[in-house]
Tab-separated table of C-alpha atoms in Angstrom:
chain	number	residue	atom	x	y	z
A	8	MET	CA	-120.097	48.578	-39.537
A	9	ALA	CA	-117.930	51.557	-39.026
A	10	GLN	CA	-115.893	50.122	-36.534
A	11	GLN	CA	-115.790	46.512	-39.000
A	12	GLN	CA	-114.525	48.502	-41.371
A	13	ARG	CA	-111.729	49.786	-39.251
A	14	SER	CA	-110.738	46.843	-38.149
A	15	VAL	CA	-110.250	45.229	-41.464
A	16	LEU	CA	-108.311	48.390	-41.984
A	17	THR	CA	-106.087	48.585	-39.195
A	18	ARG	CA	-105.320	44.131	-40.013
A	19	ARG	CA	-104.960	45.032	-43.756
A	20	ALA	CA	-102.304	48.024	-42.170
A	21	LEU	CA	-100.794	45.309	-39.817
A	22	LEU	CA	-99.752	42.805	-42.386
A	23	ASP	CA	-98.377	45.412	-45.007
A	24	ALA	CA	-96.273	46.497	-42.257
A	25	ALA	CA	-95.326	43.586	-41.371
A	26	ALA	CA	-94.221	42.208	-44.889
A	27	ARG	CA	-91.875	45.912	-45.334
A	28	GLU	CA	-90.271	44.282	-41.665
A	29	ILE	CA	-89.974	41.408	-43.113
A	30	GLY	CA	-88.346	42.086	-45.976
A	31	GLU	CA	-86.483	44.697	-44.449
A	32	HIS	CA	-84.976	43.038	-41.824
A	33	GLY	CA	-85.229	39.287	-42.915
A	34	PRO	CA	-88.204	36.181	-40.611
A	35	SER	CA	-85.817	36.395	-37.869
A	36	GLY	CA	-85.329	40.654	-37.491
A	37	ALA	CA	-88.574	41.437	-37.838
A	38	ALA	CA	-90.165	43.405	-34.729
A	39	MET	CA	-93.216	44.006	-33.716
A	40	HIS	CA	-92.744	47.788	-32.141
A	41	ARG	CA	-91.518	48.298	-36.224
A	42	ILE	CA	-95.001	46.883	-37.023
A	43	ALA	CA	-96.632	48.697	-35.014
A	44	TRP	CA	-95.038	51.425	-35.530
A	45	ALA	CA	-95.346	52.066	-39.814
A	46	ALA	CA	-98.979	50.678	-39.403
A	47	GLU	CA	-99.463	54.007	-36.888
A	48	VAL	CA	-101.101	51.359	-34.347
A	49	SER	CA	-100.253	51.144	-31.013
A	50	MET	CA	-98.877	47.591	-29.951
A	51	GLY	CA	-102.585	47.052	-27.999
A	52	ALA	CA	-103.987	47.400	-31.545
A	53	LEU	CA	-100.982	45.062	-32.791
A	54	THR	CA	-101.248	42.018	-29.947
A	55	PHE	CA	-105.222	42.550	-30.507
A	56	HIS	CA	-105.422	41.296	-34.217
A	57	PHE	CA	-102.280	39.081	-34.237
A	58	PRO	CA	-101.170	38.242	-30.385
A	59	THR	CA	-98.011	36.521	-31.518
A	60	LYS	CA	-95.910	36.949	-34.359
A	61	ASP	CA	-96.166	33.670	-34.998
A	62	ARG	CA	-100.126	34.058	-35.747
A	63	LEU	CA	-99.457	37.055	-37.669
A	64	VAL	CA	-96.385	35.667	-40.108
A	65	ALA	CA	-98.909	32.720	-40.279
A	66	GLU	CA	-102.316	34.978	-41.562
A	67	LEU	CA	-99.411	37.083	-43.968
A	68	VAL	CA	-97.984	33.597	-45.507
A	69	GLU	CA	-101.914	32.839	-46.099
A	70	LEU	CA	-102.770	36.161	-47.290
A	71	GLY	CA	-99.446	35.879	-50.375
A	72	LEU	CA	-100.079	32.543	-51.453
A	73	SER	CA	-103.988	33.123	-52.138
A	74	ARG	CA	-102.637	36.459	-54.319
A	75	ILE	CA	-100.630	34.046	-56.025
A	76	ALA	CA	-103.350	31.339	-56.212
A	77	GLU	CA	-105.688	33.825	-57.347
A	78	LYS	CA	-103.399	34.973	-60.624
A	79	VAL	CA	-102.040	31.471	-61.451
A	80	ARG	CA	-105.503	30.483	-61.790
A	81	GLU	CA	-106.473	33.206	-64.303
A	82	VAL	CA	-102.889	32.779	-65.808
A	83	ALA	CA	-104.212	29.180	-66.131
A	84	GLU	CA	-107.677	30.475	-67.627
A	85	LEU	CA	-106.068	32.275	-70.567
A	86	PRO	CA	-107.060	31.366	-74.305
A	87	ALA	CA	-103.456	31.011	-75.678
A	88	SER	CA	-100.915	28.036	-76.401
A	89	PRO	CA	-99.561	26.110	-73.288
A	90	LEU	CA	-95.880	27.958	-73.998
A	91	ARG	CA	-97.454	31.138	-74.266
A	92	ARG	CA	-99.613	30.467	-70.873
A	93	ALA	CA	-96.534	28.824	-69.221
A	94	ARG	CA	-95.103	31.951	-70.300
A	95	MET	CA	-97.283	34.483	-69.140
A	96	LEU	CA	-97.485	33.014	-65.924
A	97	LEU	CA	-93.706	33.348	-65.580
A	98	PHE	CA	-94.342	36.465	-66.400
A	99	THR	CA	-96.859	36.931	-63.425
A	100	LEU	CA	-94.965	35.365	-60.567
A	101	MET	CA	-91.724	38.421	-61.083
A	102	GLU	CA	-94.750	41.324	-61.367
A	103	LEU	CA	-96.247	39.940	-58.152
A	104	LEU	CA	-93.216	39.746	-56.523
A	105	HIS	CA	-91.817	43.081	-57.566
A	106	ARG	CA	-95.193	44.631	-57.247
A	107	ASP	CA	-97.076	42.903	-53.782
A	108	ALA	CA	-94.627	43.121	-49.936
A	109	VAL	CA	-96.636	40.621	-48.878
A	110	VAL	CA	-96.563	38.213	-51.402
A	111	ARG	CA	-92.407	39.074	-52.011
A	112	ALA	CA	-92.871	38.178	-47.868
A	113	ALA	CA	-94.886	35.046	-48.257
A	114	ALA	CA	-92.519	33.624	-50.420
A	115	ARG	CA	-89.767	34.627	-48.567
A	116	LEU	CA	-91.303	32.886	-45.014
A	117	THR	CA	-91.330	29.512	-46.654
A	118	GLU	CA	-88.612	29.445	-48.006
A	119	GLU	CA	-86.577	30.328	-45.036
A	120	LEU	CA	-89.322	28.817	-41.506
A	121	PRO	CA	-89.129	25.449	-40.706
A	122	GLY	CA	-92.301	23.256	-41.212
A	123	VAL	CA	-93.336	25.381	-44.051
A	124	ASP	CA	-94.267	23.908	-47.499
A	125	GLY	CA	-92.433	25.886	-50.086
A	126	TRP	CA	-94.272	28.543	-52.092
A	127	ALA	CA	-93.391	27.327	-55.553
A	128	GLN	CA	-96.297	24.571	-54.699
A	129	SER	CA	-98.812	27.166	-55.532
A	130	TRP	CA	-97.460	27.824	-58.667
A	131	LEU	CA	-95.108	24.266	-60.182
A	132	PRO	CA	-97.725	22.139	-61.021
A	133	VAL	CA	-99.341	24.089	-62.702
A	134	ALA	CA	-96.455	25.564	-64.806
A	135	ARG	CA	-95.753	21.027	-65.116
A	136	GLU	CA	-99.298	20.896	-66.291
A	137	MET	CA	-98.620	23.620	-69.041
A	138	PHE	CA	-95.326	22.409	-70.474
A	139	ARG	CA	-96.589	18.919	-70.811
A	140	HIS	CA	-99.894	20.473	-72.686
A	141	ALA	CA	-97.556	21.562	-75.189
A	142	GLU	CA	-94.807	18.390	-74.891
A	143	GLU	CA	-97.489	16.903	-76.512
A	144	ASP	CA	-99.283	19.932	-79.344
A	145	GLY	CA	-95.917	19.991	-80.130
A	146	GLN	CA	-94.328	23.237	-78.783
A	147	LEU	CA	-91.622	21.581	-77.301
A	148	ARG	CA	-87.996	20.360	-79.181
A	149	SER	CA	-87.239	16.953	-79.730
A	150	GLY	CA	-85.292	15.154	-76.531
A	151	VAL	CA	-86.737	18.502	-74.230
A	152	THR	CA	-88.658	16.962	-71.904
A	153	PRO	CA	-91.815	18.443	-69.636
A	154	GLU	CA	-89.966	17.832	-66.584
A	155	ALA	CA	-86.513	20.080	-67.576
A	156	VAL	CA	-88.072	23.043	-68.705
A	157	THR	CA	-90.488	22.924	-65.900
A	158	GLU	CA	-87.076	22.728	-63.118
A	159	MET	CA	-85.531	25.661	-65.925
A	160	ALA	CA	-89.194	27.865	-64.718
A	161	LEU	CA	-88.334	26.959	-60.808
A	162	TYR	CA	-84.680	27.958	-60.895
A	163	ILE	CA	-85.778	30.844	-63.243
A	164	VAL	CA	-88.231	32.335	-61.252
A	165	SER	CA	-86.637	31.458	-57.484
A	166	GLY	CA	-83.969	33.567	-59.031
A	167	ALA	CA	-86.749	36.090	-60.002
A	168	GLU	CA	-88.267	35.832	-55.919
A	169	VAL	CA	-84.420	36.405	-54.640
A	170	ARG	CA	-83.102	39.208	-56.981
A	171	ALA	CA	-87.062	41.243	-55.842
A	172	ARG	CA	-86.354	41.011	-51.954
A	173	GLY	CA	-85.774	44.943	-50.703
A	174	HIS	CA	-86.586	45.660	-54.295
A	175	GLU	CA	-90.394	47.418	-54.736
A	176	LEU	CA	-90.467	48.672	-58.106
A	177	HIS	CA	-92.373	51.312	-59.202
A	178	ARG	CA	-93.542	51.907	-62.355
A	179	GLU	CA	-91.216	53.042	-64.786
A	180	ASP	CA	-88.465	50.354	-63.183
A	181	MET	CA	-90.787	48.079	-63.422
A	182	ALA	CA	-91.509	48.664	-67.762
A	183	ALA	CA	-87.762	47.815	-67.643
A	184	ALA	CA	-88.053	45.081	-65.491
A	185	ARG	CA	-90.921	43.749	-67.529
A	186	THR	CA	-88.439	43.685	-70.447
A	187	ARG	CA	-85.444	41.915	-68.907
A	188	PHE	CA	-87.771	39.325	-67.727
A	189	THR	CA	-89.363	39.340	-70.442
A	190	GLN	CA	-86.306	38.387	-72.970
A	191	VAL	CA	-84.577	36.013	-70.507
A	192	CYS	CA	-87.708	33.824	-70.351
A	193	ASP	CA	-88.130	34.053	-74.346
A	194	LEU	CA	-84.535	33.830	-74.183
A	195	LEU	CA	-84.727	30.410	-72.230
A	196	LEU	CA	-88.714	29.049	-72.805
A	197	TYR	CA	-88.128	29.641	-76.720
A	198	GLY	CA	-85.005	28.653	-76.532
A	199	VAL	CA	-86.285	24.763	-75.911
A	200	SER	CA	-88.932	25.238	-77.935
A	201	ALA	CA	-90.155	23.866	-81.421
A	202	VAL	CA	-92.085	27.495	-82.181
A	203	GLN	CA	-90.780	31.140	-82.395
A	204	PRO	CA	-92.023	33.459	-79.008
A	205	ALA	CA	-95.009	35.370	-79.098
A	206	GLY	CA	-95.432	38.961	-79.591
A	207	PRO	CA	-95.898	41.232	-77.194
A	208	ALA	CA	-97.657	39.055	-73.684
């Protein structure tokens, strides 16, 4: 059992190190020897867990997308109005991008590597459904379509993803980023809304 636990911890350390390496050097510039050094393991241990860089990248993407999907499900089940849930979804994605190096790396990899679906597919369909329900509930202004608001949400989150690259925020910085992002979301979402912004999320 102790050996199995060590194996799990080593694998986790390698994935975290790979995420930070990709954040600093990009997918093409990431080097396996620097990943092993950052994880404090030998190259032999790295190649035991991940024989190739492609295998490492594939598992990193899978892990990052699974973390996003878990948070998206949590927000989708909140007992709140559709527009408020959409606001919380965008806010949650922003926090994940700034707090979690694995999520940042997965998002970047899906955008930059050929043959991989973009990470927006892990949350955009849910956002689209929220905006559709918001329209049905009379939460959108006349003439504003769910499709247009969904497109706007995609631009907001895509911008947050690019801005988060290489910029993991600590607790003090996160508070300021949270305030800025909330202001942007409220300005854009409630600019198209028939209702006023809710209180603090």
